[in-house]
Amino acid sequence: MYATVSSDCIGCGACEAICPQVFRMNDYEIAEAYKNPVPDEAEQSTKEAAKSCPVAAIILE
């Protein structure tokens, strides 16, 4: 699985709080998926982070 964060991100930090193994806030306070492909042990929390995104900015493929 691969995770990306679209430009719709509002920088709420929910994804980083739920899944810091894959998501982090960058210098512009916008989330980024820094670990791709998503590690097997982080797949469930990555899916949870995507569902929790208030603007649906996380794309999973």
mmJSON file of the N, C-alpha and C atoms, coordinates in Angstrom:
{"data_MODEL":{"atom_site":{
"group_PDB":["ATOM","ATOM","ATOM","ATOM","ATOM","ATOM","ATOM","ATOM","ATOM","ATOM","ATOM","ATOM","ATOM","ATOM","ATOM","ATOM","ATOM","ATOM","ATOM","ATOM","ATOM","ATOM","ATOM","ATOM","ATOM","ATOM","ATOM","ATOM","ATOM","ATOM","ATOM","ATOM","ATOM","ATOM","ATOM","ATOM","ATOM","ATOM","ATOM","ATOM","ATOM","ATOM","ATOM","ATOM","ATOM","ATOM","ATOM","ATOM","ATOM","ATOM","ATOM","ATOM","ATOM","ATOM","ATOM","ATOM","ATOM","ATOM","ATOM","ATOM","ATOM","ATOM","ATOM","ATOM","ATOM","ATOM","ATOM","ATOM","ATOM","ATOM","ATOM","ATOM","ATOM","ATOM","ATOM","ATOM","ATOM","ATOM","ATOM","ATOM","ATOM","ATOM","ATOM","ATOM","ATOM","ATOM","ATOM","ATOM","ATOM","ATOM","ATOM","ATOM","ATOM","ATOM","ATOM","ATOM","ATOM","ATOM","ATOM","ATOM","ATOM","ATOM","ATOM","ATOM","ATOM","ATOM","ATOM","ATOM","ATOM","ATOM","ATOM","ATOM","ATOM","ATOM","ATOM","ATOM","ATOM","ATOM","ATOM","ATOM","ATOM","ATOM","ATOM","ATOM","ATOM","ATOM","ATOM","ATOM","ATOM","ATOM","ATOM","ATOM","ATOM","ATOM","ATOM","ATOM","ATOM","ATOM","ATOM","ATOM","ATOM","ATOM","ATOM","ATOM","ATOM","ATOM","ATOM","ATOM","ATOM","ATOM","ATOM","ATOM","ATOM","ATOM","ATOM","ATOM","ATOM","ATOM","ATOM","ATOM","ATOM","ATOM","ATOM","ATOM","ATOM","ATOM","ATOM","ATOM","ATOM","ATOM","ATOM","ATOM","ATOM","ATOM","ATOM","ATOM","ATOM","ATOM","ATOM","ATOM","ATOM","ATOM","ATOM"],
"id":[1,2,3,4,5,6,7,8,9,10,11,12,13,14,15,16,17,18,19,20,21,22,23,24,25,26,27,28,29,30,31,32,33,34,35,36,37,38,39,40,41,42,43,44,45,46,47,48,49,50,51,52,53,54,55,56,57,58,59,60,61,62,63,64,65,66,67,68,69,70,71,72,73,74,75,76,77,78,79,80,81,82,83,84,85,86,87,88,89,90,91,92,93,94,95,96,97,98,99,100,101,102,103,104,105,106,107,108,109,110,111,112,113,114,115,116,117,118,119,120,121,122,123,124,125,126,127,128,129,130,131,132,133,134,135,136,137,138,139,140,141,142,143,144,145,146,147,148,149,150,151,152,153,154,155,156,157,158,159,160,161,162,163,164,165,166,167,168,169,170,171,172,173,174,175,176,177,178,179,180,181,182,183],
"type_symbol":["N","C","C","N","C","C","N","C","C","N","C","C","N","C","C","N","C","C","N","C","C","N","C","C","N","C","C","N","C","C","N","C","C","N","C","C","N","C","C","N","C","C","N","C","C","N","C","C","N","C","C","N","C","C","N","C","C","N","C","C","N","C","C","N","C","C","N","C","C","N","C","C","N","C","C","N","C","C","N","C","C","N","C","C","N","C","C","N","C","C","N","C","C","N","C","C","N","C","C","N","C","C","N","C","C","N","C","C","N","C","C","N","C","C","N","C","C","N","C","C","N","C","C","N","C","C","N","C","C","N","C","C","N","C","C","N","C","C","N","C","C","N","C","C","N","C","C","N","C","C","N","C","C","N","C","C","N","C","C","N","C","C","N","C","C","N","C","C","N","C","C","N","C","C","N","C","C","N","C","C","N","C","C"],
"label_atom_id":["N","CA","C","N","CA","C","N","CA","C","N","CA","C","N","CA","C","N","CA","C","N","CA","C","N","CA","C","N","CA","C","N","CA","C","N","CA","C","N","CA","C","N","CA","C","N","CA","C","N","CA","C","N","CA","C","N","CA","C","N","CA","C","N","CA","C","N","CA","C","N","CA","C","N","CA","C","N","CA","C","N","CA","C","N","CA","C","N","CA","C","N","CA","C","N","CA","C","N","CA","C","N","CA","C","N","CA","C","N","CA","C","N","CA","C","N","CA","C","N","CA","C","N","CA","C","N","CA","C","N","CA","C","N","CA","C","N","CA","C","N","CA","C","N","CA","C","N","CA","C","N","CA","C","N","CA","C","N","CA","C","N","CA","C","N","CA","C","N","CA","C","N","CA","C","N","CA","C","N","CA","C","N","CA","C","N","CA","C","N","CA","C","N","CA","C","N","CA","C","N","CA","C","N","CA","C","N","CA","C","N","CA","C"],
"label_alt_id":[null,null,null,null,null,null,null,null,null,null,null,null,null,null,null,null,null,null,null,null,null,null,null,null,null,null,null,null,null,null,null,null,null,null,null,null,null,null,null,null,null,null,null,null,null,null,null,null,null,null,null,null,null,null,null,null,null,null,null,null,null,null,null,null,null,null,null,null,null,null,null,null,null,null,null,null,null,null,null,null,null,null,null,null,null,null,null,null,null,null,null,null,null,null,null,null,null,null,null,null,null,null,null,null,null,null,null,null,null,null,null,null,null,null,null,null,null,null,null,null,null,null,null,null,null,null,null,null,null,null,null,null,null,null,null,null,null,null,null,null,null,null,null,null,null,null,null,null,null,null,null,null,null,null,null,null,null,null,null,null,null,null,null,null,null,null,null,null,null,null,null,null,null,null,null,null,null,null,null,null,null,null,null],
"label_comp_id":["MET","MET","MET","TYR","TYR","TYR","ALA","ALA","ALA","THR","THR","THR","VAL","VAL","VAL","SER","SER","SER","SER","SER","SER","ASP","ASP","ASP","CYS","CYS","CYS","ILE","ILE","ILE","GLY","GLY","GLY","CYS","CYS","CYS","GLY","GLY","GLY","ALA","ALA","ALA","CYS","CYS","CYS","GLU","GLU","GLU","ALA","ALA","ALA","ILE","ILE","ILE","CYS","CYS","CYS","PRO","PRO","PRO","GLN","GLN","GLN","VAL","VAL","VAL","PHE","PHE","PHE","ARG","ARG","ARG","MET","MET","MET","ASN","ASN","ASN","ASP","ASP","ASP","TYR","TYR","TYR","GLU","GLU","GLU","ILE","ILE","ILE","ALA","ALA","ALA","GLU","GLU","GLU","ALA","ALA","ALA","TYR","TYR","TYR","LYS","LYS","LYS","ASN","ASN","ASN","PRO","PRO","PRO","VAL","VAL","VAL","PRO","PRO","PRO","ASP","ASP","ASP","GLU","GLU","GLU","ALA","ALA","ALA","GLU","GLU","GLU","GLN","GLN","GLN","SER","SER","SER","THR","THR","THR","LYS","LYS","LYS","GLU","GLU","GLU","ALA","ALA","ALA","ALA","ALA","ALA","LYS","LYS","LYS","SER","SER","SER","CYS","CYS","CYS","PRO","PRO","PRO","VAL","VAL","VAL","ALA","ALA","ALA","ALA","ALA","ALA","ILE","ILE","ILE","ILE","ILE","ILE","LEU","LEU","LEU","GLU","GLU","GLU"],
"label_asym_id":["A","A","A","A","A","A","A","A","A","A","A","A","A","A","A","A","A","A","A","A","A","A","A","A","A","A","A","A","A","A","A","A","A","A","A","A","A","A","A","A","A","A","A","A","A","A","A","A","A","A","A","A","A","A","A","A","A","A","A","A","A","A","A","A","A","A","A","A","A","A","A","A","A","A","A","A","A","A","A","A","A","A","A","A","A","A","A","A","A","A","A","A","A","A","A","A","A","A","A","A","A","A","A","A","A","A","A","A","A","A","A","A","A","A","A","A","A","A","A","A","A","A","A","A","A","A","A","A","A","A","A","A","A","A","A","A","A","A","A","A","A","A","A","A","A","A","A","A","A","A","A","A","A","A","A","A","A","A","A","A","A","A","A","A","A","A","A","A","A","A","A","A","A","A","A","A","A","A","A","A","A","A","A"],
"label_entity_id":["1","1","1","1","1","1","1","1","1","1","1","1","1","1","1","1","1","1","1","1","1","1","1","1","1","1","1","1","1","1","1","1","1","1","1","1","1","1","1","1","1","1","1","1","1","1","1","1","1","1","1","1","1","1","1","1","1","1","1","1","1","1","1","1","1","1","1","1","1","1","1","1","1","1","1","1","1","1","1","1","1","1","1","1","1","1","1","1","1","1","1","1","1","1","1","1","1","1","1","1","1","1","1","1","1","1","1","1","1","1","1","1","1","1","1","1","1","1","1","1","1","1","1","1","1","1","1","1","1","1","1","1","1","1","1","1","1","1","1","1","1","1","1","1","1","1","1","1","1","1","1","1","1","1","1","1","1","1","1","1","1","1","1","1","1","1","1","1","1","1","1","1","1","1","1","1","1","1","1","1","1","1","1"],
"label_seq_id":[1,1,1,2,2,2,3,3,3,4,4,4,5,5,5,6,6,6,7,7,7,8,8,8,9,9,9,10,10,10,11,11,11,12,12,12,13,13,13,14,14,14,15,15,15,16,16,16,17,17,17,18,18,18,19,19,19,20,20,20,21,21,21,22,22,22,23,23,23,24,24,24,25,25,25,26,26,26,27,27,27,28,28,28,29,29,29,30,30,30,31,31,31,32,32,32,33,33,33,34,34,34,35,35,35,36,36,36,37,37,37,38,38,38,39,39,39,40,40,40,41,41,41,42,42,42,43,43,43,44,44,44,45,45,45,46,46,46,47,47,47,48,48,48,49,49,49,50,50,50,51,51,51,52,52,52,53,53,53,54,54,54,55,55,55,56,56,56,57,57,57,58,58,58,59,59,59,60,60,60,61,61,61],
"pdbx_PDB_ins_code":[null,null,null,null,null,null,null,null,null,null,null,null,null,null,null,null,null,null,null,null,null,null,null,null,null,null,null,null,null,null,null,null,null,null,null,null,null,null,null,null,null,null,null,null,null,null,null,null,null,null,null,null,null,null,null,null,null,null,null,null,null,null,null,null,null,null,null,null,null,null,null,null,null,null,null,null,null,null,null,null,null,null,null,null,null,null,null,null,null,null,null,null,null,null,null,null,null,null,null,null,null,null,null,null,null,null,null,null,null,null,null,null,null,null,null,null,null,null,null,null,null,null,null,null,null,null,null,null,null,null,null,null,null,null,null,null,null,null,null,null,null,null,null,null,null,null,null,null,null,null,null,null,null,null,null,null,null,null,null,null,null,null,null,null,null,null,null,null,null,null,null,null,null,null,null,null,null,null,null,null,null,null,null],
"Cartn_x":[0.838,0.0,0.888,0.442,1.12,0.171,0.713,-0.084,0.46,-0.449,-0.077,-1.044,-0.603,-1.439,-1.639,-2.888,-3.188,-3.031,-3.127,-3.011,-4.215,-5.219,-6.386,-6.082,-4.915,-4.548,-4.644,-5.254,-5.378,-4.407,-3.591,-2.569,-3.098,-4.149,-4.741,-3.888,-3.069,-2.181,-2.789,-4.031,-4.687,-3.952,-3.528,-2.865,-1.554,-0.799,0.461,0.207,-0.838,-1.175,-1.584,-2.298,-2.785,-1.7,-0.908,0.072,1.394,2.171,3.453,4.494,4.232,5.154,5.129,4.061,3.901,3.748,3.084,2.78,3.547,3.906,4.528,4.144,4.291,4.039,5.344,5.271,6.487,6.744,7.728,8.097,6.994,6.058,4.939,3.696,3.867,2.772,1.662,2.055,1.152,1.646,0.707,1.085,1.737,2.617,3.214,3.367,3.258,3.505,4.975,5.772,7.223,7.72,6.859,7.271,6.417,6.976,6.285,7.232,6.756,5.407,5.179,3.914,3.54,3.992,4.702,5.111,3.888,4.013,2.899,2.302,3.153,2.657,1.936,2.015,1.356,0.138,-0.214,-1.331,-2.653,-2.95,-4.225,-4.301,-3.243,-3.269,-3.247,-2.659,-2.684,-4.11,-4.83,-6.233,-7.071,-6.799,-7.522,-7.242,-5.992,-5.636,-6.381,-6.46,-7.17,-8.647,-9.266,-10.683,-10.899,-9.908,-10.032,-9.741,-9.199,-8.852,-10.132,-10.228,-11.477,-11.747,-10.724,-10.916,-10.606,-10.481,-10.208,-9.009,-7.926,-6.723,-5.764,-6.009,-5.112,-5.616,-4.731,-5.066,-4.262,-4.965,-4.311,-4.46,-3.344,-3.365,-2.716],
"Cartn_y":[-1.172,0.0,1.243,2.251,3.542,4.609,5.581,6.679,7.996,8.87,10.226,11.195,12.439,13.475,14.542,14.843,15.823,17.246,18.182,19.594,20.096,19.245,19.608,19.617,19.11,19.005,20.368,20.372,21.605,21.635,20.603,20.583,20.361,19.583,19.359,18.443,17.604,16.716,15.4,15.139,13.898,12.665,12.693,11.519,11.218,12.245,12.048,11.492,11.967,11.473,10.003,9.6,8.226,7.288,7.738,6.866,7.598,7.849,8.547,7.736,6.436,5.594,5.947,6.623,6.927,8.43,9.14,10.554,11.462,12.629,13.659,15.016,16.04,17.396,17.95,18.588,19.13,20.558,21.214,22.562,23.589,23.256,24.156,23.81,22.903,22.439,21.765,21.085,20.269,18.827,17.906,16.497,15.96,14.988,14.269,12.809,11.95,10.522,10.3,10.085,9.99,8.554,7.588,6.18,5.42,5.173,4.416,3.398,2.206,1.739,1.671,1.705,1.632,0.29,0.285,-0.994,-1.842,-3.148,-4.052,-3.815,-3.576,-3.407,-2.073,-1.162,0.143,0.281,-0.768,-0.664,-0.326,-0.959,-0.705,0.73,1.216,2.585,3.611,3.269,4.155,4.288,3.184,3.216,4.023,3.876,4.636,6.136,6.481,7.882,8.452,7.681,8.142,8.379,7.476,7.63,8.819,9.155,10.235,11.611,11.667,12.959,13.777,14.98,15.748,16.281,16.325,16.815,15.746,14.493,13.359,13.613,14.119,14.446,13.273,12.187,11.033,10.051,9.724,8.813,7.533,6.407,5.102,4.328,3.757,2.964,1.633],
"Cartn_z":[0.0,0.0,0.0,-0.742,-0.775,-0.25,0.473,1.012,0.475,0.094,-0.291,0.377,0.507,1.091,0.025,-0.277,-1.33,-0.802,-1.719,-1.363,-0.576,-0.388,0.421,1.914,2.307,3.718,4.409,5.599,6.376,7.555,7.681,8.725,10.129,10.269,11.595,12.47,11.854,12.602,13.043,12.665,13.095,12.569,11.325,10.743,11.464,11.783,12.503,13.902,14.551,15.884,15.849,14.812,14.694,14.172,13.216,12.555,12.287,13.34,13.142,12.375,12.199,11.424,9.936,9.484,8.069,7.807,8.71,8.486,9.442,8.929,9.759,9.179,10.011,9.563,9.003,7.842,7.24,7.722,7.158,7.573,7.342,6.471,6.178,6.999,7.975,8.842,8.043,6.982,6.172,6.291,6.36,6.512,5.254,5.454,4.34,4.742,3.749,3.957,3.633,4.657,4.461,4.35,4.557,4.533,3.533,2.352,1.315,0.718,0.429,0.735,2.242,2.619,4.028,4.59,5.725,6.326,6.685,6.552,6.843,8.219,9.213,10.575,10.79,9.828,9.954,9.039,8.316,7.374,8.06,9.169,9.839,10.359,10.986,11.509,10.374,9.231,8.069,7.549,7.487,7.068,8.049,9.336,10.356,10.193,9.92,9.713,8.509,7.434,6.236,6.536,7.285,7.641,8.561,9.361,10.334,9.757,8.561,7.959,7.703,8.298,8.163,6.752,5.915,4.546,3.494,3.918,3.023,2.118,2.71,1.944,1.794,2.496,2.425,1.372,0.452,-0.645,-0.455,-0.421,-0.269,-1.565,-1.994,-3.231,-2.991],
"occupancy":[1.0,1.0,1.0,1.0,1.0,1.0,1.0,1.0,1.0,1.0,1.0,1.0,1.0,1.0,1.0,1.0,1.0,1.0,1.0,1.0,1.0,1.0,1.0,1.0,1.0,1.0,1.0,1.0,1.0,1.0,1.0,1.0,1.0,1.0,1.0,1.0,1.0,1.0,1.0,1.0,1.0,1.0,1.0,1.0,1.0,1.0,1.0,1.0,1.0,1.0,1.0,1.0,1.0,1.0,1.0,1.0,1.0,1.0,1.0,1.0,1.0,1.0,1.0,1.0,1.0,1.0,1.0,1.0,1.0,1.0,1.0,1.0,1.0,1.0,1.0,1.0,1.0,1.0,1.0,1.0,1.0,1.0,1.0,1.0,1.0,1.0,1.0,1.0,1.0,1.0,1.0,1.0,1.0,1.0,1.0,1.0,1.0,1.0,1.0,1.0,1.0,1.0,1.0,1.0,1.0,1.0,1.0,1.0,1.0,1.0,1.0,1.0,1.0,1.0,1.0,1.0,1.0,1.0,1.0,1.0,1.0,1.0,1.0,1.0,1.0,1.0,1.0,1.0,1.0,1.0,1.0,1.0,1.0,1.0,1.0,1.0,1.0,1.0,1.0,1.0,1.0,1.0,1.0,1.0,1.0,1.0,1.0,1.0,1.0,1.0,1.0,1.0,1.0,1.0,1.0,1.0,1.0,1.0,1.0,1.0,1.0,1.0,1.0,1.0,1.0,1.0,1.0,1.0,1.0,1.0,1.0,1.0,1.0,1.0,1.0,1.0,1.0,1.0,1.0,1.0,1.0,1.0,1.0],
"B_iso_or_equiv":[0.0,0.0,0.0,0.0,0.0,0.0,0.0,0.0,0.0,0.0,0.0,0.0,0.0,0.0,0.0,0.0,0.0,0.0,0.0,0.0,0.0,0.0,0.0,0.0,0.0,0.0,0.0,0.0,0.0,0.0,0.0,0.0,0.0,0.0,0.0,0.0,0.0,0.0,0.0,0.0,0.0,0.0,0.0,0.0,0.0,0.0,0.0,0.0,0.0,0.0,0.0,0.0,0.0,0.0,0.0,0.0,0.0,0.0,0.0,0.0,0.0,0.0,0.0,0.0,0.0,0.0,0.0,0.0,0.0,0.0,0.0,0.0,0.0,0.0,0.0,0.0,0.0,0.0,0.0,0.0,0.0,0.0,0.0,0.0,0.0,0.0,0.0,0.0,0.0,0.0,0.0,0.0,0.0,0.0,0.0,0.0,0.0,0.0,0.0,0.0,0.0,0.0,0.0,0.0,0.0,0.0,0.0,0.0,0.0,0.0,0.0,0.0,0.0,0.0,0.0,0.0,0.0,0.0,0.0,0.0,0.0,0.0,0.0,0.0,0.0,0.0,0.0,0.0,0.0,0.0,0.0,0.0,0.0,0.0,0.0,0.0,0.0,0.0,0.0,0.0,0.0,0.0,0.0,0.0,0.0,0.0,0.0,0.0,0.0,0.0,0.0,0.0,0.0,0.0,0.0,0.0,0.0,0.0,0.0,0.0,0.0,0.0,0.0,0.0,0.0,0.0,0.0,0.0,0.0,0.0,0.0,0.0,0.0,0.0,0.0,0.0,0.0,0.0,0.0,0.0,0.0,0.0,0.0],
"pdbx_formal_charge":[null,null,null,null,null,null,null,null,null,null,null,null,null,null,null,null,null,null,null,null,null,null,null,null,null,null,null,null,null,null,null,null,null,null,null,null,null,null,null,null,null,null,null,null,null,null,null,null,null,null,null,null,null,null,null,null,null,null,null,null,null,null,null,null,null,null,null,null,null,null,null,null,null,null,null,null,null,null,null,null,null,null,null,null,null,null,null,null,null,null,null,null,null,null,null,null,null,null,null,null,null,null,null,null,null,null,null,null,null,null,null,null,null,null,null,null,null,null,null,null,null,null,null,null,null,null,null,null,null,null,null,null,null,null,null,null,null,null,null,null,null,null,null,null,null,null,null,null,null,null,null,null,null,null,null,null,null,null,null,null,null,null,null,null,null,null,null,null,null,null,null,null,null,null,null,null,null,null,null,null,null,null,null],
"auth_seq_id":[1,1,1,2,2,2,3,3,3,4,4,4,5,5,5,6,6,6,7,7,7,8,8,8,9,9,9,10,10,10,11,11,11,12,12,12,13,13,13,14,14,14,15,15,15,16,16,16,17,17,17,18,18,18,19,19,19,20,20,20,21,21,21,22,22,22,23,23,23,24,24,24,25,25,25,26,26,26,27,27,27,28,28,28,29,29,29,30,30,30,31,31,31,32,32,32,33,33,33,34,34,34,35,35,35,36,36,36,37,37,37,38,38,38,39,39,39,40,40,40,41,41,41,42,42,42,43,43,43,44,44,44,45,45,45,46,46,46,47,47,47,48,48,48,49,49,49,50,50,50,51,51,51,52,52,52,53,53,53,54,54,54,55,55,55,56,56,56,57,57,57,58,58,58,59,59,59,60,60,60,61,61,61],
"auth_comp_id":["MET","MET","MET","TYR","TYR","TYR","ALA","ALA","ALA","THR","THR","THR","VAL","VAL","VAL","SER","SER","SER","SER","SER","SER","ASP","ASP","ASP","CYS","CYS","CYS","ILE","ILE","ILE","GLY","GLY","GLY","CYS","CYS","CYS","GLY","GLY","GLY","ALA","ALA","ALA","CYS","CYS","CYS","GLU","GLU","GLU","ALA","ALA","ALA","ILE","ILE","ILE","CYS","CYS","CYS","PRO","PRO","PRO","GLN","GLN","GLN","VAL","VAL","VAL","PHE","PHE","PHE","ARG","ARG","ARG","MET","MET","MET","ASN","ASN","ASN","ASP","ASP","ASP","TYR","TYR","TYR","GLU","GLU","GLU","ILE","ILE","ILE","ALA","ALA","ALA","GLU","GLU","GLU","ALA","ALA","ALA","TYR","TYR","TYR","LYS","LYS","LYS","ASN","ASN","ASN","PRO","PRO","PRO","VAL","VAL","VAL","PRO","PRO","PRO","ASP","ASP","ASP","GLU","GLU","GLU","ALA","ALA","ALA","GLU","GLU","GLU","GLN","GLN","GLN","SER","SER","SER","THR","THR","THR","LYS","LYS","LYS","GLU","GLU","GLU","ALA","ALA","ALA","ALA","ALA","ALA","LYS","LYS","LYS","SER","SER","SER","CYS","CYS","CYS","PRO","PRO","PRO","VAL","VAL","VAL","ALA","ALA","ALA","ALA","ALA","ALA","ILE","ILE","ILE","ILE","ILE","ILE","LEU","LEU","LEU","GLU","GLU","GLU"],
"auth_asym_id":["A","A","A","A","A","A","A","A","A","A","A","A","A","A","A","A","A","A","A","A","A","A","A","A","A","A","A","A","A","A","A","A","A","A","A","A","A","A","A","A","A","A","A","A","A","A","A","A","A","A","A","A","A","A","A","A","A","A","A","A","A","A","A","A","A","A","A","A","A","A","A","A","A","A","A","A","A","A","A","A","A","A","A","A","A","A","A","A","A","A","A","A","A","A","A","A","A","A","A","A","A","A","A","A","A","A","A","A","A","A","A","A","A","A","A","A","A","A","A","A","A","A","A","A","A","A","A","A","A","A","A","A","A","A","A","A","A","A","A","A","A","A","A","A","A","A","A","A","A","A","A","A","A","A","A","A","A","A","A","A","A","A","A","A","A","A","A","A","A","A","A","A","A","A","A","A","A","A","A","A","A","A","A"],
"auth_atom_id":["N","CA","C","N","CA","C","N","CA","C","N","CA","C","N","CA","C","N","CA","C","N","CA","C","N","CA","C","N","CA","C","N","CA","C","N","CA","C","N","CA","C","N","CA","C","N","CA","C","N","CA","C","N","CA","C","N","CA","C","N","CA","C","N","CA","C","N","CA","C","N","CA","C","N","CA","C","N","CA","C","N","CA","C","N","CA","C","N","CA","C","N","CA","C","N","CA","C","N","CA","C","N","CA","C","N","CA","C","N","CA","C","N","CA","C","N","CA","C","N","CA","C","N","CA","C","N","CA","C","N","CA","C","N","CA","C","N","CA","C","N","CA","C","N","CA","C","N","CA","C","N","CA","C","N","CA","C","N","CA","C","N","CA","C","N","CA","C","N","CA","C","N","CA","C","N","CA","C","N","CA","C","N","CA","C","N","CA","C","N","CA","C","N","CA","C","N","CA","C","N","CA","C","N","CA","C","N","CA","C","N","CA","C"],
"pdbx_PDB_model_num":[1,1,1,1,1,1,1,1,1,1,1,1,1,1,1,1,1,1,1,1,1,1,1,1,1,1,1,1,1,1,1,1,1,1,1,1,1,1,1,1,1,1,1,1,1,1,1,1,1,1,1,1,1,1,1,1,1,1,1,1,1,1,1,1,1,1,1,1,1,1,1,1,1,1,1,1,1,1,1,1,1,1,1,1,1,1,1,1,1,1,1,1,1,1,1,1,1,1,1,1,1,1,1,1,1,1,1,1,1,1,1,1,1,1,1,1,1,1,1,1,1,1,1,1,1,1,1,1,1,1,1,1,1,1,1,1,1,1,1,1,1,1,1,1,1,1,1,1,1,1,1,1,1,1,1,1,1,1,1,1,1,1,1,1,1,1,1,1,1,1,1,1,1,1,1,1,1,1,1,1,1,1,1]
}}}
